[in-house]
Coordinates of N, CA and C in Angstrom, one line a residue:
Chain A
Q27 N 28.6 16.5 1.7 CA 29.4 14.9 2.3 C 28.6 14.5 2.8
K28 N 28.2 12.6 2.3 CA 27.7 12.1 2.7 C 28.1 11.4 4.4
E29 N 27.6 10.6 4.6 CA 27.8 10.3 6.1 C 28.9 9.1 5.6
V30 N 28.4 8.0 4.9 CA 28.9 7.0 5.1 C 29.4 7.1 3.3
E31 N 30.7 6.9 3.0 CA 30.5 6.8 1.4 C 31.1 4.8 1.4
Q32 N 31.2 4.9 0.4 CA 31.1 2.8 0.3 C 31.6 3.1 -1.5
D33 N 32.2 2.5 -1.9 CA 33.1 2.4 -3.6 C 31.6 1.3 -4.0
P34 N 31.6 1.7 -5.2 CA 29.6 0.5 -5.6 C 30.6 -0.7 -6.2
G35 N 31.4 -0.2 -6.8 CA 32.2 -1.5 -7.3 C 31.8 -1.4 -8.5
P36 N 31.8 -2.4 -9.5 CA 31.6 -3.7 -9.3 C 33.0 -4.1 -8.8
L37 N 33.0 -5.6 -8.1 CA 34.7 -5.7 -7.9 C 34.9 -7.4 -8.3
S38 N 35.7 -7.4 -9.3 CA 35.5 -9.0 -9.2 C 36.9 -9.8 -9.7
V39 N 37.1 -10.1 -8.5 CA 38.1 -11.4 -8.2 C 38.8 -13.2 -8.6
P40 N 39.8 -13.5 -8.5 CA 39.3 -15.1 -9.0 C 39.4 -15.4 -7.0
E41 N 38.7 -16.7 -7.7 CA 38.6 -17.5 -6.3 C 39.9 -17.9 -5.7
G42 N 39.8 -17.4 -4.5 CA 41.1 -17.7 -3.4 C 41.4 -16.6 -2.9
A43 N 41.7 -15.5 -4.0 CA 41.8 -13.6 -3.7 C 41.3 -13.6 -2.1
I44 N 42.4 -12.3 -1.5 CA 42.2 -11.9 -0.8 C 41.6 -10.5 -0.8
V45 N 39.9 -10.6 -0.3 CA 39.0 -8.8 -0.7 C 39.5 -8.2 0.2
S46 N 39.4 -6.4 -0.4 CA 38.8 -6.0 1.1 C 38.1 -4.7 0.6
L47 N 37.2 -4.8 1.4 CA 36.2 -3.9 0.6 C 36.2 -2.3 2.5
N48 N 35.6 -1.8 1.6 CA 35.8 -0.1 2.6 C 35.1 1.2 3.1
C49 N 34.8 1.5 4.2 CA 33.5 2.1 4.0 C 34.3 3.5 4.6
T50 N 33.7 5.2 4.9 CA 34.8 6.0 5.2 C 33.5 7.0 5.6
Y51 N 33.7 7.1 7.0 CA 32.3 8.7 7.5 C 32.9 9.4 8.0
S52 N 31.8 10.5 8.1 CA 32.1 11.8 8.7 C 31.5 11.9 10.4
N53 N 31.1 11.2 11.2 CA 30.0 11.0 11.9 C 31.1 10.5 12.8
S54 N 31.9 11.4 13.6 CA 32.3 11.0 14.8 C 31.7 10.0 15.7
A55 N 30.5 10.3 15.8 CA 29.9 9.4 17.2 C 29.2 8.3 16.8
F56 N 29.5 7.8 15.5 CA 29.1 6.8 14.8 C 30.0 5.4 16.4
Q57 N 29.7 4.8 16.9 CA 30.5 3.9 17.7 C 29.9 2.1 16.9
Y58 N 28.9 2.2 16.9 CA 28.5 0.6 16.3 C 28.8 0.2 15.0
F59 N 29.6 -0.8 14.4 CA 29.9 -0.9 13.0 C 29.4 -2.1 12.2
M60 N 28.9 -2.6 12.0 CA 28.3 -3.7 10.8 C 28.6 -3.8 9.2
W61 N 28.6 -5.2 9.1 CA 28.5 -5.2 7.9 C 27.7 -6.1 7.5
Y62 N 26.9 -6.1 6.4 CA 25.7 -7.5 6.0 C 26.2 -7.7 4.8
R63 N 25.2 -8.6 4.2 CA 25.7 -9.6 2.8 C 24.4 -9.5 2.2
Q64 N 24.6 -9.1 1.2 CA 23.1 -9.3 0.6 C 23.2 -10.4 -1.0
Y65 N 22.4 -10.8 -1.1 CA 22.4 -11.7 -2.1 C 21.5 -11.3 -3.0
S66 N 21.6 -11.5 -4.1 CA 21.0 -10.9 -5.5 C 19.2 -11.2 -4.8
R67 N 18.5 -10.2 -4.8 CA 16.8 -11.0 -4.7 C 16.5 -11.4 -3.5
K68 N 17.5 -11.2 -1.9 CA 17.7 -11.2 -1.2 C 17.3 -9.9 0.0
G69 N 17.0 -10.1 1.3 CA 17.4 -9.5 2.3 C 18.8 -9.1 2.7
P70 N 19.3 -8.1 3.2 CA 20.9 -8.0 3.9 C 20.7 -9.2 5.1
E71 N 21.6 -9.4 5.1 CA 21.9 -10.2 6.9 C 22.9 -10.2 7.4
L72 N 23.2 -9.7 8.7 CA 24.2 -9.7 9.2 C 25.7 -10.8 9.5
L73 N 26.8 -9.5 8.6 CA 27.9 -10.5 8.2 C 28.9 -10.5 9.8
M74 N 29.0 -9.4 10.1 CA 30.1 -8.5 11.5 C 29.6 -7.9 12.1
Y75 N 29.5 -7.8 13.3 CA 29.6 -6.9 14.0 C 30.9 -6.2 15.0
T76 N 30.9 -5.0 15.1 CA 31.8 -4.4 16.3 C 31.4 -3.1 16.9
Y77 N 32.0 -2.8 18.0 CA 31.9 -2.0 18.7 C 33.1 -1.2 19.1
S78 N 33.4 0.4 18.5 CA 34.0 1.1 18.6 C 35.9 0.2 17.6
S79 N 36.8 0.6 18.2 CA 37.9 0.5 17.3 C 38.3 -0.6 18.0
G80 N 38.7 -1.3 16.1 CA 39.8 -2.8 16.8 C 39.0 -3.9 15.7
N81 N 40.1 -5.0 15.9 CA 39.6 -5.5 15.1 C 38.5 -7.0 15.3
K82 N 37.6 -8.1 14.8 CA 36.7 -8.9 14.7 C 37.3 -9.5 13.6
E83 N 37.2 -10.8 14.5 CA 37.7 -12.1 12.7 C 36.0 -13.1 13.2
D84 N 36.2 -13.3 12.1 CA 34.9 -14.8 12.4 C 35.2 -15.3 10.9
G85 N 35.8 -16.7 11.4 CA 36.8 -17.7 10.1 C 36.7 -17.2 8.8
R86 N 36.4 -16.8 7.6 CA 37.5 -16.5 7.4 C 37.5 -14.8 6.5
F87 N 36.7 -14.5 7.6 CA 35.8 -12.9 7.9 C 36.5 -12.6 8.8
T88 N 37.4 -10.5 8.2 CA 37.6 -9.7 9.8 C 37.1 -8.3 9.3
A89 N 36.8 -8.1 10.5 CA 36.0 -6.8 10.4 C 37.3 -5.9 10.9
Q90 N 37.2 -4.7 10.6 CA 38.4 -3.7 11.2 C 37.9 -2.1 11.7
V91 N 38.4 -1.6 12.2 CA 37.4 -0.3 12.7 C 38.7 0.5 12.9
D92 N 38.8 1.6 12.5 CA 40.0 2.9 12.7 C 39.2 4.4 12.9
K93 N 38.9 4.5 14.3 CA 37.4 5.1 14.5 C 38.8 6.7 13.9
S94 N 40.5 6.6 14.2 CA 40.9 7.9 14.2 C 40.9 8.7 13.1
S95 N 41.0 7.3 12.1 CA 40.5 7.4 10.1 C 39.4 7.7 9.9
K96 N 38.4 7.8 10.9 CA 36.8 6.8 10.4 C 36.7 6.3 9.0
Y97 N 37.4 5.3 9.8 CA 37.3 3.7 8.3 C 37.4 2.4 8.5
I98 N 36.0 2.1 8.1 CA 36.1 0.5 8.2 C 36.5 -0.6 7.3
S99 N 36.9 -1.3 7.6 CA 37.2 -2.4 6.3 C 36.3 -3.3 6.4
L100 N 36.3 -4.5 5.8 CA 36.0 -6.1 5.8 C 37.0 -6.4 4.8
F101 N 37.8 -7.7 5.2 CA 38.7 -8.2 4.6 C 37.8 -10.1 4.5
I102 N 37.8 -10.7 3.1 CA 37.7 -11.7 3.2 C 38.6 -12.6 2.7
R103 N 39.1 -13.9 3.3 CA 40.5 -14.5 3.0 C 40.1 -15.4 2.3
D104 N 40.5 -16.3 1.2 CA 40.5 -17.0 0.4 C 39.5 -17.5 -0.4
S105 N 38.7 -16.7 -0.8 CA 37.2 -16.1 -1.5 C 36.7 -17.2 -2.5
Q106 N 35.6 -17.3 -2.1 CA 34.8 -18.2 -2.5 C 33.9 -18.2 -3.6
P107 N 33.4 -18.6 -4.6 CA 32.2 -18.2 -5.7 C 31.0 -18.2 -4.8
S108 N 30.4 -19.0 -3.8 CA 29.6 -18.4 -2.6 C 29.3 -16.8 -1.7
D109 N 31.2 -16.1 -2.4 CA 31.0 -15.1 -1.4 C 30.4 -13.8 -2.1
S110 N 30.0 -14.1 -3.3 CA 29.3 -13.4 -4.5 C 28.3 -12.4 -4.0
A111 N 28.4 -11.4 -4.0 CA 26.8 -10.6 -3.3 C 27.2 -9.3 -3.2
T112 N 25.9 -8.6 -2.3 CA 26.4 -7.4 -2.0 C 26.8 -6.9 -0.9
Y113 N 27.8 -6.0 -0.7 CA 28.4 -6.2 0.9 C 27.9 -4.9 1.1
L114 N 27.3 -4.0 2.0 CA 26.9 -2.8 2.5 C 27.3 -2.9 3.9
C115 N 27.9 -1.5 4.0 CA 28.2 -1.2 5.7 C 27.0 -0.7 6.2
A116 N 27.2 -0.6 7.5 CA 26.6 0.2 8.3 C 27.1 0.3 9.5
M117 N 26.3 1.8 10.2 CA 26.9 2.4 11.5 C 26.2 2.7 12.2
S118 N 26.0 2.9 13.8 CA 25.3 3.7 14.0 C 25.7 4.1 15.3
A119 N 25.1 5.6 15.9 CA 26.0 6.0 17.4 C 25.2 5.8 18.4
D120 N 26.1 6.2 19.5 CA 25.4 5.5 20.8 C 24.0 6.8 21.2
S121 N 23.2 5.7 21.2 CA 21.6 5.9 21.8 C 21.6 7.2 22.3
G122 N 22.7 7.9 22.8 CA 22.5 9.1 23.4 C 23.3 10.5 22.4
A123 N 23.5 10.0 21.3 CA 23.7 11.1 20.2 C 23.1 10.9 19.4
G124 N 21.9 10.3 19.2 CA 21.2 10.1 17.7 C 20.0 9.2 17.5
S125 N 19.2 9.0 16.8 CA 18.0 8.7 16.4 C 18.1 7.2 16.8
Y126 N 17.0 6.4 16.3 CA 17.4 4.9 16.3 C 17.6 4.3 14.7
Q127 N 18.7 4.6 13.8 CA 18.6 4.7 12.8 C 20.1 3.9 12.9
L128 N 20.5 3.0 11.4 CA 21.3 2.9 11.4 C 22.0 3.3 10.1
T129 N 22.7 3.7 9.6 CA 23.6 4.7 8.4 C 23.9 3.7 7.7
F130 N 23.2 3.3 6.5 CA 24.0 2.6 5.6 C 24.9 3.4 4.6
G131 N 26.3 2.5 3.7 CA 26.6 2.4 1.9 C 25.7 2.1 1.9
K132 N 26.1 2.6 0.4 CA 25.5 2.0 -0.7 C 25.8 0.7 -0.9
G133 N 26.9 -0.3 -1.0 CA 26.5 -1.4 -1.2 C 28.3 -1.7 -1.9
T134 N 28.4 -2.1 -1.4 CA 30.0 -3.4 -3.1 C 29.2 -4.3 -3.4
K135 N 29.3 -4.6 -4.7 CA 29.0 -5.6 -5.4 C 30.1 -6.1 -5.5
L136 N 30.1 -7.7 -5.6 CA 31.4 -8.3 -5.1 C 31.2 -9.6 -6.4
S137 N 32.1 -10.3 -7.2 CA 31.6 -11.0 -7.8 C 33.2 -12.0 -7.6
V138 N 33.2 -13.2 -7.4 CA 34.5 -14.0 -7.5 C 34.2 -15.2 -8.0
I139 N 35.4 -15.3 -8.9 CA 34.9 -15.7 -10.4 C 35.7 -17.5 -10.4
P140 N 35.3 -18.3 -10.5 CA 35.5 -19.6 -10.0 C 37.1 -19.9 -11.1
Chain B
N25 N 11.9 -20.6 14.1 CA 11.2 -19.3 14.3 C 11.7 -18.7 12.9
A26 N 10.4 -17.9 12.4 CA 10.6 -17.1 11.0 C 11.1 -16.5 10.9
G27 N 11.7 -15.7 11.8 CA 12.4 -14.4 11.6 C 11.9 -13.1 11.2
V28 N 12.1 -12.4 9.7 CA 11.4 -11.3 9.9 C 10.2 -12.0 8.1
T29 N 9.0 -11.6 7.9 CA 9.1 -12.4 6.8 C 7.8 -11.4 6.6
Q30 N 7.7 -10.8 5.2 CA 7.1 -10.2 4.3 C 5.9 -10.1 3.1
T31 N 4.7 -9.8 3.1 CA 4.1 -10.4 2.3 C 3.3 -9.0 1.2
P32 N 3.4 -8.8 0.1 CA 3.6 -9.9 -0.1 C 5.5 -10.1 -0.9
K33 N 6.0 -10.7 -1.5 CA 6.4 -10.8 -2.6 C 6.5 -10.2 -3.5
F34 N 5.8 -9.5 -4.2 CA 5.7 -9.0 -5.8 C 4.2 -8.3 -5.6
R35 N 4.2 -7.3 -6.7 CA 3.0 -6.3 -6.2 C 2.9 -5.3 -7.6
V36 N 2.3 -5.3 -8.5 CA 1.7 -4.9 -9.6 C 1.1 -4.1 -9.3
L37 N 1.1 -2.2 -9.1 CA 0.2 -1.8 -9.3 C 0.1 -0.9 -10.0
K38 N -1.4 -0.5 -10.3 CA -1.5 1.1 -10.8 C -1.8 2.3 -10.7
T39 N -1.4 3.3 -11.4 CA -0.9 5.1 -10.1 C -2.1 5.3 -10.3
G40 N -2.1 5.4 -8.3 CA -3.7 6.1 -8.3 C -4.0 4.5 -6.8
Q41 N -3.7 3.5 -7.1 CA -4.2 2.4 -6.2 C -3.7 2.2 -4.9
S42 N -4.0 1.9 -4.2 CA -3.8 1.6 -2.7 C -3.0 0.5 -2.3
M43 N -2.2 0.3 -1.5 CA -2.2 -1.3 -0.9 C -1.6 -1.5 0.9
T44 N -1.4 -2.7 0.8 CA -0.6 -1.8 2.2 C 0.3 -3.8 2.0
L45 N 1.5 -3.5 2.9 CA 2.7 -4.6 2.9 C 3.0 -4.8 4.2
L46 N 2.7 -5.8 4.9 CA 2.7 -6.4 5.7 C 3.8 -7.2 6.0
C47 N 4.9 -7.2 7.2 CA 5.8 -7.0 8.4 C 5.6 -7.8 9.4
A48 N 6.0 -8.9 9.7 CA 5.6 -9.9 10.8 C 7.0 -10.1 11.5
Q49 N 7.3 -10.0 12.7 CA 8.4 -11.1 13.1 C 8.4 -11.6 14.4
D50 N 8.7 -12.4 14.2 CA 8.7 -13.3 15.7 C 9.5 -13.8 16.7
M51 N 10.6 -12.1 16.8 CA 11.5 -12.3 17.5 C 11.1 -11.7 18.6
N52 N 10.0 -11.5 19.1 CA 10.4 -10.0 20.3 C 10.9 -8.4 20.5
H53 N 10.9 -8.6 18.7 CA 11.5 -6.9 19.1 C 11.0 -6.3 19.4
E54 N 11.2 -4.7 19.6 CA 11.4 -3.2 20.5 C 10.9 -2.7 18.9
Y55 N 12.2 -2.3 18.4 CA 12.0 -1.6 17.3 C 11.6 -2.5 15.7
M56 N 11.1 -2.0 14.7 CA 10.6 -2.4 13.1 C 10.9 -1.3 12.7
Y57 N 11.6 -1.5 11.2 CA 11.5 -0.4 10.2 C 11.1 -1.2 9.0
W58 N 11.2 0.3 8.3 CA 10.7 0.0 6.8 C 11.5 1.0 5.7
Y59 N 12.3 0.2 4.6 CA 13.4 0.7 3.4 C 12.8 0.8 2.8
R60 N 13.2 1.4 2.0 CA 13.3 1.2 0.3 C 14.7 1.1 -0.6
Q61 N 15.1 0.3 -1.2 CA 16.0 0.4 -2.0 C 15.7 0.6 -3.7
D62 N 16.6 1.2 -4.2 CA 16.9 1.6 -5.6 C 18.2 1.8 -5.8
P63 N 18.0 1.5 -7.0 CA 19.7 1.4 -7.6 C 20.3 2.4 -7.4
G64 N 21.5 2.9 -6.9 CA 22.3 3.9 -7.0 C 21.9 4.2 -5.8
M65 N 20.6 4.0 -4.8 CA 20.9 4.6 -3.9 C 20.5 4.3 -2.4
G66 N 20.8 3.0 -2.7 CA 21.2 1.9 -1.5 C 20.1 2.5 -0.7
L67 N 19.9 1.7 0.0 CA 18.8 1.6 1.5 C 18.1 2.6 1.7
R68 N 17.5 3.2 1.6 CA 16.7 4.4 2.5 C 16.0 4.7 3.7
L69 N 15.9 4.5 5.1 CA 14.2 4.8 5.7 C 13.6 5.3 6.0
I70 N 12.4 4.5 5.4 CA 10.7 5.0 5.5 C 10.4 5.3 6.6
H71 N 10.3 4.8 7.4 CA 9.5 5.3 8.7 C 9.9 4.1 9.5
Y72 N 9.6 3.8 11.2 CA 10.6 3.3 12.2 C 9.0 3.8 13.2
S73 N 9.5 2.4 13.8 CA 8.6 2.1 15.9 C 9.5 1.9 16.2
V74 N 9.4 2.3 17.0 CA 9.9 1.8 18.8 C 9.0 1.1 20.1
G75 N 8.3 0.9 19.5 CA 7.1 0.3 19.8 C 6.0 -0.5 19.6
E76 N 4.8 -0.9 20.1 CA 3.5 -1.3 19.7 C 3.0 0.2 19.9
G77 N 2.4 1.1 18.9 CA 1.4 2.1 19.3 C 2.7 3.3 18.6
T78 N 3.6 3.0 18.3 CA 4.8 4.2 17.8 C 5.2 4.2 16.4
T79 N 5.3 5.6 16.1 CA 5.7 5.8 14.6 C 6.3 6.8 14.3
A80 N 7.1 6.9 13.3 CA 8.3 8.5 13.4 C 8.9 8.1 12.3
K81 N 9.0 9.6 11.7 CA 9.7 9.3 10.2 C 10.8 9.2 10.1
G82 N 11.5 8.8 8.9 CA 12.9 8.1 8.9 C 13.1 9.7 7.6
E83 N 13.8 8.7 6.8 CA 15.1 9.5 5.9 C 14.0 10.1 4.6
V84 N 12.7 9.7 4.1 CA 11.9 9.7 3.1 C 10.9 9.4 2.9
P85 N 9.5 9.8 4.5 CA 8.5 9.2 4.4 C 7.5 10.2 3.5
D86 N 7.2 10.8 2.9 CA 6.4 11.2 1.9 C 5.5 10.1 1.0
G87 N 4.7 10.2 1.1 CA 3.8 9.3 0.0 C 3.3 7.7 0.9
Y88 N 4.4 8.0 2.4 CA 4.1 6.1 3.1 C 3.0 6.8 4.6
N89 N 2.3 5.5 5.2 CA 1.7 6.1 6.1 C 2.4 4.6 6.9
V90 N 2.2 4.6 7.9 CA 2.6 3.4 9.0 C 1.9 2.6 10.0
S91 N 1.9 1.9 10.4 CA 0.8 1.5 11.7 C 1.3 0.5 12.2
R92 N 1.4 0.8 13.6 CA 2.6 -0.8 14.7 C 0.8 -0.8 15.6
L93 N -0.1 -1.8 15.4 CA -0.9 -1.7 16.3 C -1.1 -2.9 17.2
K94 N 0.2 -3.7 16.9 CA 1.0 -5.3 17.4 C 1.8 -4.8 17.6
K95 N 2.6 -5.7 18.5 CA 4.3 -5.5 18.6 C 4.9 -6.3 17.8
Q96 N 4.0 -7.3 17.0 CA 4.7 -8.2 16.0 C 4.5 -7.2 14.5
N97 N 3.8 -6.5 14.2 CA 3.6 -6.6 13.3 C 3.6 -5.0 12.6
F98 N 4.0 -4.6 11.7 CA 4.4 -3.2 10.9 C 4.2 -2.9 9.3
L99 N 3.0 -2.1 9.4 CA 2.3 -2.5 8.2 C 2.7 -0.4 7.5
L100 N 2.9 -0.7 5.9 CA 3.1 0.8 5.5 C 2.2 0.2 4.5
G101 N 1.6 1.7 4.0 CA 0.5 1.7 3.5 C 1.3 2.6 2.2
L102 N 0.7 2.9 1.4 CA 0.5 3.6 0.1 C -0.8 3.8 -0.2
E103 N -1.3 5.3 -0.5 CA -2.2 5.5 0.0 C -2.6 5.7 -1.2
S104 N -1.9 6.5 -2.5 CA -1.9 6.5 -3.8 C -0.8 6.6 -4.6
A105 N -0.5 4.9 -5.0 CA 0.8 5.0 -5.6 C 0.8 5.6 -6.8
A106 N 2.5 6.1 -6.8 CA 3.0 6.8 -8.0 C 4.1 6.2 -8.4
P107 N 4.1 6.2 -10.0 CA 5.3 5.6 -9.9 C 6.7 5.3 -9.9
S108 N 7.3 6.7 -8.7 CA 8.7 6.8 -8.3 C 8.4 6.3 -7.1
Q109 N 7.4 5.4 -6.6 CA 7.2 4.3 -5.5 C 8.1 2.8 -6.1
T110 N 8.0 2.9 -7.3 CA 8.2 1.6 -7.8 C 9.6 1.5 -7.3
S111 N 10.1 0.3 -6.4 CA 11.0 -0.1 -5.7 C 11.1 -1.6 -5.1
V112 N 12.5 -2.1 -4.3 CA 12.1 -3.1 -3.6 C 12.3 -2.7 -1.7
Y113 N 11.3 -2.8 -1.7 CA 10.8 -2.6 -0.4 C 11.4 -3.9 1.1
F114 N 11.9 -3.5 2.2 CA 12.2 -3.8 3.3 C 12.3 -3.9 4.7
C115 N 11.9 -4.2 5.1 CA 11.0 -4.5 6.6 C 12.5 -5.4 7.6
A116 N 13.1 -4.7 8.9 CA 14.3 -4.9 9.1 C 13.5 -4.5 10.9
S117 N 13.5 -5.8 11.8 CA 13.5 -5.1 13.3 C 15.1 -5.6 13.9
S118 N 14.8 -4.6 15.2 CA 15.8 -4.8 15.9 C 15.1 -5.2 17.3
Y119 N 16.0 -5.7 18.5 CA 15.8 -6.1 19.8 C 15.9 -4.3 20.3
D120 N 16.9 -4.0 20.4 CA 16.5 -2.3 21.1 C 17.7 -1.1 20.1
Y121 N 18.1 -0.7 21.4 CA 19.5 0.3 20.1 C 20.7 0.0 20.7
G122 N 20.7 -0.7 21.9 CA 21.7 -0.8 22.5 C 22.6 -0.5 23.1
L123 N 21.5 0.3 23.8 CA 22.2 1.2 24.8 C 21.6 -0.4 26.4
L124 N 21.0 -0.7 26.1 CA 20.8 -2.3 27.0 C 21.9 -3.4 27.2
T125 N 21.6 -3.4 25.5 CA 22.1 -4.8 24.9 C 23.6 -4.8 24.1
P126 N 24.4 -4.7 24.1 CA 25.5 -4.8 22.9 C 25.5 -5.3 21.7
G127 N 24.7 -4.6 20.3 CA 24.8 -5.7 19.4 C 23.2 -5.2 19.1
G128 N 22.0 -4.9 20.3 CA 20.9 -4.9 20.0 C 20.3 -4.2 19.2
E129 N 21.4 -3.1 18.8 CA 20.4 -2.1 17.3 C 20.7 -3.1 16.6
T130 N 21.7 -4.1 16.2 CA 21.5 -5.1 14.9 C 19.7 -4.9 14.7
Q131 N 19.8 -4.8 12.8 CA 18.5 -5.1 12.3 C 18.6 -6.4 11.8
Y132 N 17.9 -7.2 11.5 CA 17.7 -8.0 11.2 C 16.3 -8.2 9.9
F133 N 16.5 -9.0 8.6 CA 16.1 -7.7 7.8 C 15.3 -9.6 7.5
G134 N 14.2 -8.8 6.4 CA 13.0 -9.6 6.0 C 13.7 -9.4 4.0
P135 N 12.8 -10.4 4.0 CA 13.5 -10.8 2.4 C 12.4 -10.0 1.2
G136 N 11.6 -9.2 1.3 CA 12.0 -7.7 0.8 C 10.7 -7.8 -0.1
T137 N 9.7 -6.8 -0.5 CA 8.6 -7.6 -1.4 C 8.4 -5.7 -3.0
R138 N 9.0 -6.9 -4.2 CA 9.2 -5.5 -4.9 C 7.3 -5.7 -5.7
L139 N 8.2 -3.8 -5.7 CA 6.8 -3.5 -6.1 C 7.1 -2.8 -7.5
L140 N 5.8 -2.5 -8.2 CA 5.9 -2.0 -9.6 C 4.6 -1.0 -9.7
V141 N 4.8 0.2 -10.3 CA 3.3 1.2 -9.9 C 3.8 1.8 -11.1
L142 N 2.7 1.5 -12.5 CA 2.9 1.5 -13.7 C 2.0 2.8 -13.9

């Protein structure tokens, strides 16, 4: 079983739709959860960061972490064509439990159609 | 601040040739990482460094060597390139591993180097 599972898509939605992107994980030691956005032929850039369980909102983006289910989500409201990108989830354990590494999902490719 | 920069942006090598990829960061980050990204495989960690003069192996280190002689630079070397090393290579850096600073383990990526080995 992979440590982090992420549906690769592709996911195609009309402009204005609500998008839900998800990752599941198996390592209960993960405490830090991130979402990265990667445009075509660019490096990943940090979109959202969450520590432990709960929700975090930033504009049209909401990140949710459910540690009891080992499940994280990224919601995009009022999606725009500029949101078309690959979204990577990433997570890491507390420094006392693992190495200095992030574990990445393989990414979900999203296309928002005007 | 330029953030994380990578040199070169694109390179074509013949099998058996060697090359060095350069990563530089101006954020005074302690930790630096080299990844490769291949279709269907996601990001895979090659080597990383937790400070000047240190290096450690990641998930896929074979065929690569690294050096961190200066805090701001992290070099990735291919001694004898193989077609299997055709990939996009990303460098990243982070302030620390979160123990001291929540969010410090957040990694910032460079724009990538596209390498084709024929």
